[in-house]
mmCIF file with all atom_site columns, C-alpha atoms in Angstrom:
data_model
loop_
_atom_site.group_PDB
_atom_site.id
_atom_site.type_symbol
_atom_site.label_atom_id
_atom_site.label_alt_id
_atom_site.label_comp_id
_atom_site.label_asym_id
_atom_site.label_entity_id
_atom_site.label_seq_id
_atom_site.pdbx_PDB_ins_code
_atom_site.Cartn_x
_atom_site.Cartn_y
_atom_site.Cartn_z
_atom_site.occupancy
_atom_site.B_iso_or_equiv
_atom_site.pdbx_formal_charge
_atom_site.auth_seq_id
_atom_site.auth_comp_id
_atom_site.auth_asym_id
_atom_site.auth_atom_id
_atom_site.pdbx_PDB_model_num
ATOM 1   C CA . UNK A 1 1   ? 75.140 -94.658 157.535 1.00 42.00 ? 1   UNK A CA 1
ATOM 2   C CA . UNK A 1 2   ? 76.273 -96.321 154.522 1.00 48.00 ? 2   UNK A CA 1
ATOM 3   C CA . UNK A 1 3   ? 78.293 -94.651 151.745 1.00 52.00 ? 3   UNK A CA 1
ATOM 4   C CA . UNK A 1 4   ? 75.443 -94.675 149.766 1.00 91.00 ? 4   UNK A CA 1
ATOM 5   C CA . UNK A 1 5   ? 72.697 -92.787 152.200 1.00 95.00 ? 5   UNK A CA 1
ATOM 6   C CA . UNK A 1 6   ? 73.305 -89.153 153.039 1.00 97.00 ? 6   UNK A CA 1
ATOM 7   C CA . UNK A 1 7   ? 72.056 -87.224 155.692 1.00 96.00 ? 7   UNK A CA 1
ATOM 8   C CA . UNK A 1 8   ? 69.879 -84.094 154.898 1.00 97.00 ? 8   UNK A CA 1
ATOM 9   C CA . UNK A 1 9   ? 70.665 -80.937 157.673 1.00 97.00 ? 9   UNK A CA 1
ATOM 10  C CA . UNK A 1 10  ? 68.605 -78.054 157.062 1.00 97.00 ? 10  UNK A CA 1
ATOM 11  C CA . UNK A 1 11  ? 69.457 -75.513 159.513 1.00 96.00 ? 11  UNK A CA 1
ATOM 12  C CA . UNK A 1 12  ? 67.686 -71.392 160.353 1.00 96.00 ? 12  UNK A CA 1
ATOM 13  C CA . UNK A 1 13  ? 69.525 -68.579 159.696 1.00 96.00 ? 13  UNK A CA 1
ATOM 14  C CA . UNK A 1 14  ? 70.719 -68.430 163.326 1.00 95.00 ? 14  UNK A CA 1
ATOM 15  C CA . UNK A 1 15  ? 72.345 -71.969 162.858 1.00 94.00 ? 15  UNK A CA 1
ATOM 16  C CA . UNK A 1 16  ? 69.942 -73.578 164.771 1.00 93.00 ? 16  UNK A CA 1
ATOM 17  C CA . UNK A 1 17  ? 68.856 -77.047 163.197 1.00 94.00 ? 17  UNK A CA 1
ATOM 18  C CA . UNK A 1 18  ? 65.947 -77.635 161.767 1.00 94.00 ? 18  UNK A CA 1
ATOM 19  C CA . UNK A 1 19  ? 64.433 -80.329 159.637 1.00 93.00 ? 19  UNK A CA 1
ATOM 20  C CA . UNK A 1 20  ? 66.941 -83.373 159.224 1.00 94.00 ? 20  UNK A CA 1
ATOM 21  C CA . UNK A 1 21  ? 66.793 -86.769 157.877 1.00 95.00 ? 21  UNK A CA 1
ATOM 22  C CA . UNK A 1 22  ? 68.619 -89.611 156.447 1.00 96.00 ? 22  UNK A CA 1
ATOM 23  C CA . UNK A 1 23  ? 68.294 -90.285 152.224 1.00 97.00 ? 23  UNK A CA 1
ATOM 24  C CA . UNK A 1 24  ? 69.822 -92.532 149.543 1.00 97.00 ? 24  UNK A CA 1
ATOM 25  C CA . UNK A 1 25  ? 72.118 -90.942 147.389 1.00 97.00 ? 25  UNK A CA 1
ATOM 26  C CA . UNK A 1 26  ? 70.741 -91.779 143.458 1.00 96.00 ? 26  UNK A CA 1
ATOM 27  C CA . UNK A 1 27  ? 73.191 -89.919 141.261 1.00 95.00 ? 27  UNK A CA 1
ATOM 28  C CA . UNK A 1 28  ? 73.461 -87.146 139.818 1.00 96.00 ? 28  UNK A CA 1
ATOM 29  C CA . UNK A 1 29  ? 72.591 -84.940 136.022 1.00 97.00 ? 29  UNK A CA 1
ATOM 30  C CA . UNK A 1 30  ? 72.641 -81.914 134.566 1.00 97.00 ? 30  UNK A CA 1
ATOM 31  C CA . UNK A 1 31  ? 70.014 -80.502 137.280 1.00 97.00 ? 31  UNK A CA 1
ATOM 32  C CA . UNK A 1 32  ? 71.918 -81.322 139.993 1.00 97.00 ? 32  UNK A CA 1
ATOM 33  C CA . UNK A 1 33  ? 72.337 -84.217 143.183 1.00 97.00 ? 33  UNK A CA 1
ATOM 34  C CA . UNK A 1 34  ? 69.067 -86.543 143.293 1.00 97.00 ? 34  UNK A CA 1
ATOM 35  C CA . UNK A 1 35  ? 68.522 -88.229 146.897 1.00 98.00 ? 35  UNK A CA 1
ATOM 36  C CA . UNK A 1 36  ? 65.399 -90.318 147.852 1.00 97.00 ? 36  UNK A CA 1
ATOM 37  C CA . UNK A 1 37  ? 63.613 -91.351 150.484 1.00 96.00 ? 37  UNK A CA 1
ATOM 38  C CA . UNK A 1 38  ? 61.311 -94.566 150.371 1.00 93.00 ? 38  UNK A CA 1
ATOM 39  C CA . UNK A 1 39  ? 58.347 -95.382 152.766 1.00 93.00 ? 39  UNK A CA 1
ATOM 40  C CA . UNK A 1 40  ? 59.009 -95.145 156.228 1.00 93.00 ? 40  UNK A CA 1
ATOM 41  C CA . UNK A 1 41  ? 61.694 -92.699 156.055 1.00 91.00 ? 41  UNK A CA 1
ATOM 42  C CA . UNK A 1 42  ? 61.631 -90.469 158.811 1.00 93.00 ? 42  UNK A CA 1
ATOM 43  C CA . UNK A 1 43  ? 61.721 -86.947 159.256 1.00 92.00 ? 43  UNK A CA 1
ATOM 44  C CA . UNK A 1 44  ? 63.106 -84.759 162.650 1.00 91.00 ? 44  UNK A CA 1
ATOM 45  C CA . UNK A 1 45  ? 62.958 -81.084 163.322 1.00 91.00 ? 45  UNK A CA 1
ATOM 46  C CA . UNK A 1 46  ? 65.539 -79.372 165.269 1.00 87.00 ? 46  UNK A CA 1
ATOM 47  C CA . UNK A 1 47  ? 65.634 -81.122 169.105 1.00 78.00 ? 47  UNK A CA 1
ATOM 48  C CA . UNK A 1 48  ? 62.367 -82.658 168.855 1.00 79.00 ? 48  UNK A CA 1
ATOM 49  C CA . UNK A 1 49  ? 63.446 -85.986 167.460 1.00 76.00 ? 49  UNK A CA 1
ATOM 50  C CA . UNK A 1 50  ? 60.736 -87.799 165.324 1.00 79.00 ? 50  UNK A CA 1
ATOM 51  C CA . UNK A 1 51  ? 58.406 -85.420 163.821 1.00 86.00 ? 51  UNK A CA 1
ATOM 52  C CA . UNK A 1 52  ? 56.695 -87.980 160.755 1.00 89.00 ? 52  UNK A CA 1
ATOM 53  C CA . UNK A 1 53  ? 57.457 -90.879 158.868 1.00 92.00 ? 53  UNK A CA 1
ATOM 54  C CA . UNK A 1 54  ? 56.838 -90.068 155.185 1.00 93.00 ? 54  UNK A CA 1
ATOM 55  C CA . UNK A 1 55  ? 54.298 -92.145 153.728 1.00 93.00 ? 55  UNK A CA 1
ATOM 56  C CA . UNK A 1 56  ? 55.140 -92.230 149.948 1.00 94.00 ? 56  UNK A CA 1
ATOM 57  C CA . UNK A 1 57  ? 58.593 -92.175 147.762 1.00 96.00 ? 57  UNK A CA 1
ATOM 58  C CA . UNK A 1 58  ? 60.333 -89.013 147.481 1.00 97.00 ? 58  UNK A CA 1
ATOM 59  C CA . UNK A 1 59  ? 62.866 -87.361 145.771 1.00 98.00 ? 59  UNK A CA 1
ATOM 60  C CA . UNK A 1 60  ? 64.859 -84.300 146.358 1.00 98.00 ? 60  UNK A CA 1
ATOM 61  C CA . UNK A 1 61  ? 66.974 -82.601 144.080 1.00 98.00 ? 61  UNK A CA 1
ATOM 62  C CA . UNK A 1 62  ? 70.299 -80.594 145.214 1.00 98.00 ? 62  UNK A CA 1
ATOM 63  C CA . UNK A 1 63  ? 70.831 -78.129 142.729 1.00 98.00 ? 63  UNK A CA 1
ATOM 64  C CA . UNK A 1 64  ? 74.412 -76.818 142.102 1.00 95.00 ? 64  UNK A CA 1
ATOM 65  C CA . UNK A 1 65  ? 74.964 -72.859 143.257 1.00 95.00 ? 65  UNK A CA 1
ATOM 66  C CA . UNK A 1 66  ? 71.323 -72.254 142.993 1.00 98.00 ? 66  UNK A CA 1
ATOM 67  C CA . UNK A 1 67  ? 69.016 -70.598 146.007 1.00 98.00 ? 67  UNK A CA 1
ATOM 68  C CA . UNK A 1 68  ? 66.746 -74.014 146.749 1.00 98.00 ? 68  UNK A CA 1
ATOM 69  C CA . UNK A 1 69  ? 66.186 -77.529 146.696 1.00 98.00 ? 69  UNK A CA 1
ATOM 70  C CA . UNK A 1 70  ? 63.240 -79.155 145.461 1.00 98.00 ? 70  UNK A CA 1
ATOM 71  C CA . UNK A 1 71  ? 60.950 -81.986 146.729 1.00 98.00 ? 71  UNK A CA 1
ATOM 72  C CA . UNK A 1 72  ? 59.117 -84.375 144.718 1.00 98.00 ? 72  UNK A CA 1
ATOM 73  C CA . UNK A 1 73  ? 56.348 -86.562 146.173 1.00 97.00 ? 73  UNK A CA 1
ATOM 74  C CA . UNK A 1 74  ? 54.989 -89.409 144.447 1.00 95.00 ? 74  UNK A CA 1
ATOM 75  C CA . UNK A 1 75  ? 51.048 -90.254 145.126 1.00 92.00 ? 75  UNK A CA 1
ATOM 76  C CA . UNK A 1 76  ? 49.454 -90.220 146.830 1.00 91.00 ? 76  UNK A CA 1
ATOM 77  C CA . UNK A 1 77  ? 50.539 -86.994 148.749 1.00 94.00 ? 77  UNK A CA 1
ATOM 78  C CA . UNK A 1 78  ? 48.853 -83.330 148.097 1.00 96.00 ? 78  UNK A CA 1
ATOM 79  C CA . UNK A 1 79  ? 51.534 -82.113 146.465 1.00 97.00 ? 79  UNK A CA 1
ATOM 80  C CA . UNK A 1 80  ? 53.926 -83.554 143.827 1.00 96.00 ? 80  UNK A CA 1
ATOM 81  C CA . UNK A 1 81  ? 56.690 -80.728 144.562 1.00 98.00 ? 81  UNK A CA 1
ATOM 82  C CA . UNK A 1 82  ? 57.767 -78.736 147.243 1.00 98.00 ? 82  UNK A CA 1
ATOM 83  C CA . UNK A 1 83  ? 60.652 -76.007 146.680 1.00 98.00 ? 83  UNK A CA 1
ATOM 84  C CA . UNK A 1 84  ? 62.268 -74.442 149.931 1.00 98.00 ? 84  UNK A CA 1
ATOM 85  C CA . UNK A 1 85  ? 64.507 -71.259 149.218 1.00 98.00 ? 85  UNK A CA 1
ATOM 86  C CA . UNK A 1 86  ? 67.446 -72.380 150.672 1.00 98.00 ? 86  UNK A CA 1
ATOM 87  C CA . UNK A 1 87  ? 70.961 -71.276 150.412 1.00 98.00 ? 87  UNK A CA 1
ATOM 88  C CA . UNK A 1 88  ? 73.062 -72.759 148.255 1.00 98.00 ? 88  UNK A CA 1
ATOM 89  C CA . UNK A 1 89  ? 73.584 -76.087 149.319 1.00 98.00 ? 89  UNK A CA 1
ATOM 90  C CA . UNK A 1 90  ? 76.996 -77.461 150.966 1.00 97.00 ? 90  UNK A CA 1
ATOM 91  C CA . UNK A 1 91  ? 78.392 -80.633 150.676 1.00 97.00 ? 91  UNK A CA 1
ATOM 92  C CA . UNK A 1 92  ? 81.031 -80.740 153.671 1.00 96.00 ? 92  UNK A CA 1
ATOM 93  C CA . UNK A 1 93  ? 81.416 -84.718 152.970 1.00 95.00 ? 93  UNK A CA 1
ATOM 94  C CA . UNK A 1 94  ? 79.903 -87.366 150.545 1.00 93.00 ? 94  UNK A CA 1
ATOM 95  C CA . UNK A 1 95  ? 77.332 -88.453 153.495 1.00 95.00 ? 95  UNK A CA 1
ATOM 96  C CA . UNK A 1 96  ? 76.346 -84.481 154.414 1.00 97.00 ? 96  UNK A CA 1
ATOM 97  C CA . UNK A 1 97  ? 74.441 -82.030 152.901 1.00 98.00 ? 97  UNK A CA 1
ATOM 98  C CA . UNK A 1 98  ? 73.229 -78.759 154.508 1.00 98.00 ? 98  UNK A CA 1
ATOM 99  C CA . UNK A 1 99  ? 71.868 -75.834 153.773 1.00 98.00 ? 99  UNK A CA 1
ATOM 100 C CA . UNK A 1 100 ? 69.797 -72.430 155.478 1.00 98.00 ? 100 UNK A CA 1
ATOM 101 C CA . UNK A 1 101 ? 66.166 -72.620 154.960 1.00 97.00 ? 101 UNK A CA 1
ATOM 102 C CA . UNK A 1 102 ? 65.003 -69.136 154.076 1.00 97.00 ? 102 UNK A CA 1
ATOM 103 C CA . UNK A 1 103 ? 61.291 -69.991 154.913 1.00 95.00 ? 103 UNK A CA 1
ATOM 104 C CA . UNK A 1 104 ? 59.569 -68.915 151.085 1.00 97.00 ? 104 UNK A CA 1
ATOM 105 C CA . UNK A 1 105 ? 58.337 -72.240 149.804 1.00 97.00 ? 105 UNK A CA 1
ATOM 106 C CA . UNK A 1 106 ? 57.038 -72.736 146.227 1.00 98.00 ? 106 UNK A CA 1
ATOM 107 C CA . UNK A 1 107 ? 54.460 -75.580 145.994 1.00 98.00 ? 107 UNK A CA 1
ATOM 108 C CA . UNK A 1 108 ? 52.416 -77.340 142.940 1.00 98.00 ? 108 UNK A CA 1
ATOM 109 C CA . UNK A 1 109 ? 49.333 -79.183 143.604 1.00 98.00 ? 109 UNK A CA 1
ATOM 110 C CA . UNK A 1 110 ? 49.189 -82.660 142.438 1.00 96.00 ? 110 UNK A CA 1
ATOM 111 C CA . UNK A 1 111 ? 45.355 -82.666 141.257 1.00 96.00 ? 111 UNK A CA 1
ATOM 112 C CA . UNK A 1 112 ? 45.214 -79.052 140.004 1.00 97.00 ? 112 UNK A CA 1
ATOM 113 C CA . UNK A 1 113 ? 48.734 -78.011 139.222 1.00 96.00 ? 113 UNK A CA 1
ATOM 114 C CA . UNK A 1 114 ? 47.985 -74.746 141.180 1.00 98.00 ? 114 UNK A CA 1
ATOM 115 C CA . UNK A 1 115 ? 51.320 -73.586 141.602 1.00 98.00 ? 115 UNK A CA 1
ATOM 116 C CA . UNK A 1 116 ? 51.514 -71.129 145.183 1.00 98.00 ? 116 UNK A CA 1
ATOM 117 C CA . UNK A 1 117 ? 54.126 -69.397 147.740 1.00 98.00 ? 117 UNK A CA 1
ATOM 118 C CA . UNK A 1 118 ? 53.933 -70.307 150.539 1.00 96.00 ? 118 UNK A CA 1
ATOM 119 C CA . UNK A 1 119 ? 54.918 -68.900 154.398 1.00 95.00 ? 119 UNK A CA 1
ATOM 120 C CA . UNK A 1 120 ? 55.909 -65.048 153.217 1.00 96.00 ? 120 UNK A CA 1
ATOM 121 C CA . UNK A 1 121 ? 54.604 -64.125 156.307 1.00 96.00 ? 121 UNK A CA 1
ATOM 122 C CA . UNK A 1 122 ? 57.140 -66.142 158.127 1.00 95.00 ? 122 UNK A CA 1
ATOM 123 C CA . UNK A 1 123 ? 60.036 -64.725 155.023 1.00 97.00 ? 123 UNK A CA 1
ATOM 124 C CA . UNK A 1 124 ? 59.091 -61.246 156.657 1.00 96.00 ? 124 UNK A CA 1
ATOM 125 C CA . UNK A 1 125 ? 59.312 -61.752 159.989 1.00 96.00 ? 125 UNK A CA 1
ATOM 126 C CA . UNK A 1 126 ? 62.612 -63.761 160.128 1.00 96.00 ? 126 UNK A CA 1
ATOM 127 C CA . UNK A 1 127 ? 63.988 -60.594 158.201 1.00 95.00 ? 127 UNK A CA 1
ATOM 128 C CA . UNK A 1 128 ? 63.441 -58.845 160.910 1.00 95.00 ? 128 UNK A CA 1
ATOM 129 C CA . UNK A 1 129 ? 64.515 -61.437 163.736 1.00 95.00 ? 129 UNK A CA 1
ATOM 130 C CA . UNK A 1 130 ? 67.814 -62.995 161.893 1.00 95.00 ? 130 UNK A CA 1
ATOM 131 C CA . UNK A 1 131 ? 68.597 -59.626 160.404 1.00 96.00 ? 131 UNK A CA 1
ATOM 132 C CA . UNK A 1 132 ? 68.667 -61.356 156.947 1.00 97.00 ? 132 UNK A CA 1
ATOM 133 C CA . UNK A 1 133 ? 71.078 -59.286 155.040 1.00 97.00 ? 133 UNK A CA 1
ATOM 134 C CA . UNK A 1 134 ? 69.935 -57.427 152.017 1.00 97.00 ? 134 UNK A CA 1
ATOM 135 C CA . UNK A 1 135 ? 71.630 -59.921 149.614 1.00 97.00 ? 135 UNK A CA 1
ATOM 136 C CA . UNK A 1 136 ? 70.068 -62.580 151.049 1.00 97.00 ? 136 UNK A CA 1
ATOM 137 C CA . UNK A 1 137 ? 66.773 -61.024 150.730 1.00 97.00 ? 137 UNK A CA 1
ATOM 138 C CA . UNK A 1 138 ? 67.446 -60.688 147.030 1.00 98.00 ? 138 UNK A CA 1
ATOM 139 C CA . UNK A 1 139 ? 68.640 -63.638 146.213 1.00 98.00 ? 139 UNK A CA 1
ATOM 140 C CA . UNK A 1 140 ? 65.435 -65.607 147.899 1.00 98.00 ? 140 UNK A CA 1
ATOM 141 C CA . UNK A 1 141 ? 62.840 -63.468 146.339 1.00 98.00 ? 141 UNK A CA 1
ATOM 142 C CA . UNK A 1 142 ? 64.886 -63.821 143.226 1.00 98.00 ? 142 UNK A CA 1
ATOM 143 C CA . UNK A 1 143 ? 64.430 -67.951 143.693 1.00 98.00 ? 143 UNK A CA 1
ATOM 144 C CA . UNK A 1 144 ? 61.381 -67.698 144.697 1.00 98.00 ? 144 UNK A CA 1
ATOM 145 C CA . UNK A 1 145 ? 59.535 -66.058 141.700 1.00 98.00 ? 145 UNK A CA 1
ATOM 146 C CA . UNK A 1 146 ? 62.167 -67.814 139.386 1.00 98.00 ? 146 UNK A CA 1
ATOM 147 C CA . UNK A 1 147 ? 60.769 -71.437 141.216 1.00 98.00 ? 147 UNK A CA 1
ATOM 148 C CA . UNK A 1 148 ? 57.031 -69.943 140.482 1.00 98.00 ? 148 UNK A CA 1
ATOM 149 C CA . UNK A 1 149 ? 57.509 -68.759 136.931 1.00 98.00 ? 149 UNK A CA 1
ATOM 150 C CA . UNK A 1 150 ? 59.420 -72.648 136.004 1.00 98.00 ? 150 UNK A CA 1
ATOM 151 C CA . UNK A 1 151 ? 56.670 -74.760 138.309 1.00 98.00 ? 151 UNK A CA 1
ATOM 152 C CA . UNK A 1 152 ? 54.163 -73.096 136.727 1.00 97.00 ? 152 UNK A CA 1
ATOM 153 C CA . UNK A 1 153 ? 55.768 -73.298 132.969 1.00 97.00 ? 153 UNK A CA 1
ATOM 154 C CA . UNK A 1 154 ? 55.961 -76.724 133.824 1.00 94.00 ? 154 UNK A CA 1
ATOM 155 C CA . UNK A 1 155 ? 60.159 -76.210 133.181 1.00 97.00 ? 155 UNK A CA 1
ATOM 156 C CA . UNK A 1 156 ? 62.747 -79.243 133.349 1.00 97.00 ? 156 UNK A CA 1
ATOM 157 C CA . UNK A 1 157 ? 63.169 -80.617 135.990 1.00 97.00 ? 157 UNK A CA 1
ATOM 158 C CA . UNK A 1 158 ? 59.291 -80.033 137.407 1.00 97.00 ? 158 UNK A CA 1
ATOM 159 C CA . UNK A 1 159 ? 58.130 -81.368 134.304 1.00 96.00 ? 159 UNK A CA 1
ATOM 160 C CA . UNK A 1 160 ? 59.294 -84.833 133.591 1.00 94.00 ? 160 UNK A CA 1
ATOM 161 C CA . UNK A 1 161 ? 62.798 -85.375 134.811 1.00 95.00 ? 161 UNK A CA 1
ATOM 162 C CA . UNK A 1 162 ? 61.376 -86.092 138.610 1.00 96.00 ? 162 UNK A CA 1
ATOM 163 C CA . UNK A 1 163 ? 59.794 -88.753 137.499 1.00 95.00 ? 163 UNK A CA 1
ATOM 164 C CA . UNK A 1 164 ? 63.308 -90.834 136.637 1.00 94.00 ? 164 UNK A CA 1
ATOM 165 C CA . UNK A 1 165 ? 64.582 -90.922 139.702 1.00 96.00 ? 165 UNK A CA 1
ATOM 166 C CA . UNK A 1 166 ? 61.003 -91.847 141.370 1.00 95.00 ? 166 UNK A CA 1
ATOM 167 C CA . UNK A 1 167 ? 60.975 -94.431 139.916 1.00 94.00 ? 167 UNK A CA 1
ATOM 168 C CA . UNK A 1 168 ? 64.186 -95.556 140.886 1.00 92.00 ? 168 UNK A CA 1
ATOM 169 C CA . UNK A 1 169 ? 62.615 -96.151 144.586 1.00 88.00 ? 169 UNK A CA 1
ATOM 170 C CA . UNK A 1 170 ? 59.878 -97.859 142.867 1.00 70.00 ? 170 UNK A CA 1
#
């Protein structure tokens, strides 16, 4: 990797890994670290190896000390963003970041701007597998309905501010 990409590690609560890929590192604001991902980027989940090649620009946005990371998809996908409730995210070098996915994930249609939660079935039963701890539930149910309240608001930076660093891959 170059100094400039950064490799995404999203691990379970167990530590196992989970979804991991390689971005570009496209600076940062008041919202947080921007990375992207052009065509043709692709995407692994834990040992599998390959899972999907992306097939339009993307952007994801590394909050600082906040309980999720956010996704933005240019056209033509579905959806235009999609929030995981994560921990806070950890920078252990310039080329890392990492993070536990907590499985709630807050999504906005593209066409309708339906905003919806998605896999609380899967928020429940990993409670009960990983033991989640009772601060941890907080705190995700806590993002969660903040990330549904602001994507449905239509709240910086799910409003406009994606849209920037888009079209930086452009």
């Amino acid at each position: 990797m170059t100094t400039a990409e950064v490799f995404v590690s999203v691990r379970k609560f167990d530590g196992h890994l989970h979804w991991h890929h390689p971005m570009v590192r496209l600076g940062e604001d008041e919202y947080g670290v921007w990375l992207g991902a052009r065509i043709g980027t692709v995407y692994s989940k834990g040992g599998v190896g390959p899972v999907y090649t992306t097939e339009e620009p993307r952007v994801m946005l590394f909050p600082r000390d906040a309980w999720w990371t956010a996704l933005f998809l240019a056209a033509p996908a579905r959806l235009d963003v999609y929030c995981d409730v994560t921990t806070p995210s950890e920078w252990p070098n310039p080329a890392e970041v990492t993070m536990v996915d907590l499985d709630l994930d807050v999504c906005r249609i593209r066409a309708t701007s339906v905003v919806f939660v998605d896999d609380e079935d899967e928020f429940a039963r990993h409670q009960v597998q990983y033991g989640y701890p009772p601060d941890v539930v907080a705190q995700a149910t806590a993002a969660a309905e903040w990330l549904t309240a602001a994507l449905r608001d239509g709240a910086e930076p799910f409003r406009r501010q994606y849209r920037t660093w888009l079209d930086m891959l452009d």
